[in-house]
Coordinates of C-alpha atoms in Angstrom, one line a residue:
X1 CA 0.0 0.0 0.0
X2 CA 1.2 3.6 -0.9
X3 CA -0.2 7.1 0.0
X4 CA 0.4 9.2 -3.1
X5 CA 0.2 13.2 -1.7
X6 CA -0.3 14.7 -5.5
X7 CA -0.9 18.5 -3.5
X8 CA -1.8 19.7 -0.1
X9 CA -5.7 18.9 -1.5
X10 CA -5.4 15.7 -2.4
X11 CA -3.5 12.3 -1.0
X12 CA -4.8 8.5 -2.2
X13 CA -3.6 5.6 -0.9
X14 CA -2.7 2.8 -4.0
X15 CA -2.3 -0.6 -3.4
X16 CA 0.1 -1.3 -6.2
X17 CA -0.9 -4.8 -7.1
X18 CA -4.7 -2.9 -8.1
X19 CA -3.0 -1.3 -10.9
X20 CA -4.4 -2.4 -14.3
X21 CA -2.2 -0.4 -16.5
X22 CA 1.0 -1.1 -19.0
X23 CA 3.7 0.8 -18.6
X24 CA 6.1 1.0 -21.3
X25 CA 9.4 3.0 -20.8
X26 CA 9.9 4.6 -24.3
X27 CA 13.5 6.3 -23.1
X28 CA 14.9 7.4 -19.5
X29 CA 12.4 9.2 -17.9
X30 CA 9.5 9.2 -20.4
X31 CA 6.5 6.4 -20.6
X32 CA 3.7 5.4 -22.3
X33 CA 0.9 4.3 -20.1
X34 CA -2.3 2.2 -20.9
X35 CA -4.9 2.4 -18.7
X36 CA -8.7 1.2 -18.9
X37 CA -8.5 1.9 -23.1
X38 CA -7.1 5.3 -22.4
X39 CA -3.2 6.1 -23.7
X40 CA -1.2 8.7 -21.6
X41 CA 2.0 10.2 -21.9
X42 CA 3.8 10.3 -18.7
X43 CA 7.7 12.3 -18.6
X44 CA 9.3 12.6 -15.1
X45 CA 10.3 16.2 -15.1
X46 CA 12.2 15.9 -11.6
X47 CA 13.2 13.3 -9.0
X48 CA 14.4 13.4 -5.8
X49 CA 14.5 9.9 -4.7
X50 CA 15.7 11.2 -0.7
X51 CA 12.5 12.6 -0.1
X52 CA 10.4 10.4 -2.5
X53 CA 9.0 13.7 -4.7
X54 CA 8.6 13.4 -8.1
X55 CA 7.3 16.6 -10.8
X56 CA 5.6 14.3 -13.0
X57 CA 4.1 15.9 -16.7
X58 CA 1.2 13.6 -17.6
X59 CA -0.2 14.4 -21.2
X60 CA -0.1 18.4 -20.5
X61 CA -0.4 18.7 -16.9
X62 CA 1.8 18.8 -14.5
X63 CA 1.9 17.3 -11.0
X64 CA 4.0 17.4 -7.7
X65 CA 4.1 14.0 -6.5
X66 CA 4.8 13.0 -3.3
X67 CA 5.3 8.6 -2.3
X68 CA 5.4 7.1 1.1
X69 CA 5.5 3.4 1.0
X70 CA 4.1 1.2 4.0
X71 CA 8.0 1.6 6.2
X72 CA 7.4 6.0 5.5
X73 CA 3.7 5.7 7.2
X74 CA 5.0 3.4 10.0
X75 CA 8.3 6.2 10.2
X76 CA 5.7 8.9 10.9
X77 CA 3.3 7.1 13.3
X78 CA 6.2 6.5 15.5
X79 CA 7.6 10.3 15.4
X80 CA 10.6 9.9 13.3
X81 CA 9.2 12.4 10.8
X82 CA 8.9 15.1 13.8
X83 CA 12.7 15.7 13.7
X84 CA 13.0 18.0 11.2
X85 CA 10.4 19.9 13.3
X86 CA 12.9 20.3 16.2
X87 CA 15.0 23.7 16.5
X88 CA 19.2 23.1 15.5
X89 CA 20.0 23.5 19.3
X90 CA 19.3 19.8 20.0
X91 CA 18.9 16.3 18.6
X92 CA 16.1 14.2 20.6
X93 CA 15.6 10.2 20.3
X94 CA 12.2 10.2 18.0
X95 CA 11.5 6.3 19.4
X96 CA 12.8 4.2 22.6
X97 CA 15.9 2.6 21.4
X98 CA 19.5 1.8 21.8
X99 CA 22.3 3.8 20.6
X100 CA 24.8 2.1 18.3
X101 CA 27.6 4.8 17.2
X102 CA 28.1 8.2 17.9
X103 CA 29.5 9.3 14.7
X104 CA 30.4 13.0 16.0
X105 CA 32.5 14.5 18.6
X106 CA 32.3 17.6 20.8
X107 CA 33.6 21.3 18.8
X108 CA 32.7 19.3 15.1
X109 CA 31.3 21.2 13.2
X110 CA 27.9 19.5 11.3
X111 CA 25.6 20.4 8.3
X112 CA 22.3 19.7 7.7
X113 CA 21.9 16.0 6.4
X114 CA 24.8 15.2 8.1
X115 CA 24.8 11.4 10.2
X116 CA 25.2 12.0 13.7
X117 CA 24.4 9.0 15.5
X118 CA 22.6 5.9 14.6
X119 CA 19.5 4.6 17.0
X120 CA 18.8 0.7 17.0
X121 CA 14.9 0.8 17.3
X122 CA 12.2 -2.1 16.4
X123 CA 14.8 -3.9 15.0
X124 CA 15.7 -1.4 12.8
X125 CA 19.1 0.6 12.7
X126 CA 18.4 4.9 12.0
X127 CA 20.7 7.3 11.0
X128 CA 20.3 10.1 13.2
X129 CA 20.8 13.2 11.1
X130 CA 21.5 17.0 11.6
X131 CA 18.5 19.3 11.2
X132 CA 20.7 22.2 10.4
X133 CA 24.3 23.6 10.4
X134 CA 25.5 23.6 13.8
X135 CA 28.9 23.1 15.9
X136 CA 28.1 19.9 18.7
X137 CA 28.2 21.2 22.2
X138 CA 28.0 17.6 24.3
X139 CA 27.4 14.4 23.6
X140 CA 24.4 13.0 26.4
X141 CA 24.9 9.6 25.5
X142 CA 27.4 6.6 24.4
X143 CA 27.6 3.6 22.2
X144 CA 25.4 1.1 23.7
X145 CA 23.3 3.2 25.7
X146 CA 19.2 3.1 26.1
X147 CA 17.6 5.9 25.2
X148 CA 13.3 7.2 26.0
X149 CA 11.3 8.7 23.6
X150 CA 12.5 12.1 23.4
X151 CA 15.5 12.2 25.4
X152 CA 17.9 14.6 24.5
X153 CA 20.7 13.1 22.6
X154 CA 23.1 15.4 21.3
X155 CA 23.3 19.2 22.2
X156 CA 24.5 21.9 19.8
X157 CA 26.0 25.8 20.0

């Protein structure tokens, strides 16, 4: 299952297997698409595969496509998609887990998008990532210790 978020109006979920279409990719990034006796043009104008957003040019419109598969929905229900909400000065744990690395060090310097710790949760391991440019003030934490819901993590100047 997939929610498609095509603009702030309108979101679908697709269950992918549902589709009766053909898809035919004529070249990179442009498609011919069959769909219930209807033929449609389909060219992907832009891609950014990070955050799953897609500009999309179907026939003659255009549309701002946004994906979030089944592991994106479960991200958000468990807070994870909160942290880019949180202000530069701080780095909370979005989920109960254990800390595996601590890939910074007090005085570095970080940039947005940069790892800075990765959090074993559910199983899972996260990369922790910088919300913003910042220099690290402390380090809370070490490698292998449990962390709460919204502990605070790593501190910045």
């Amino acid at each position: 299952m997939y929610e498609s978020n095509v603009n702030e109006n309108y979101k679908s979920m697709i269950d992918p297997n549902s589709l009766n279409w053909d898809l035919l990719e004529i070249k990179d990034g442009r498609f011919h698409i069959l769909q219930d006796n209807q033929s449609f043009d389909a060219t992907v104008l832009e891609a950014d595969y990070e955050t799953k957003t897609f500009r999309i040019k179907i026939n003659r419109n255009v549309y701002n496509v946004t994906l979030k598969d089944k592991f994106d929905l479960l991200v958000e229900k468990l807070g994870f998609s909160n942290m880019t909400a949180q202000k530069v000065n701080h780095i909370k744990a979005p989920m109960p887990g254990l800390v595996l690395d601590v890939l910074v060090q007090v005085g570095d310097t970080v940039a947005k998008g940069d790892s800075v710790l990765i959090l074993e949760a559910m199983k899972m391991e996260n990369i922790i990532k910088a919300d913003g440019n910042a220099v690290v003030k402390s380090i809370e934490i070490g490698k292998g210790t449990p962390v709460e819901k919204n502990q605070i993590l790593v501190e910045f100047e």
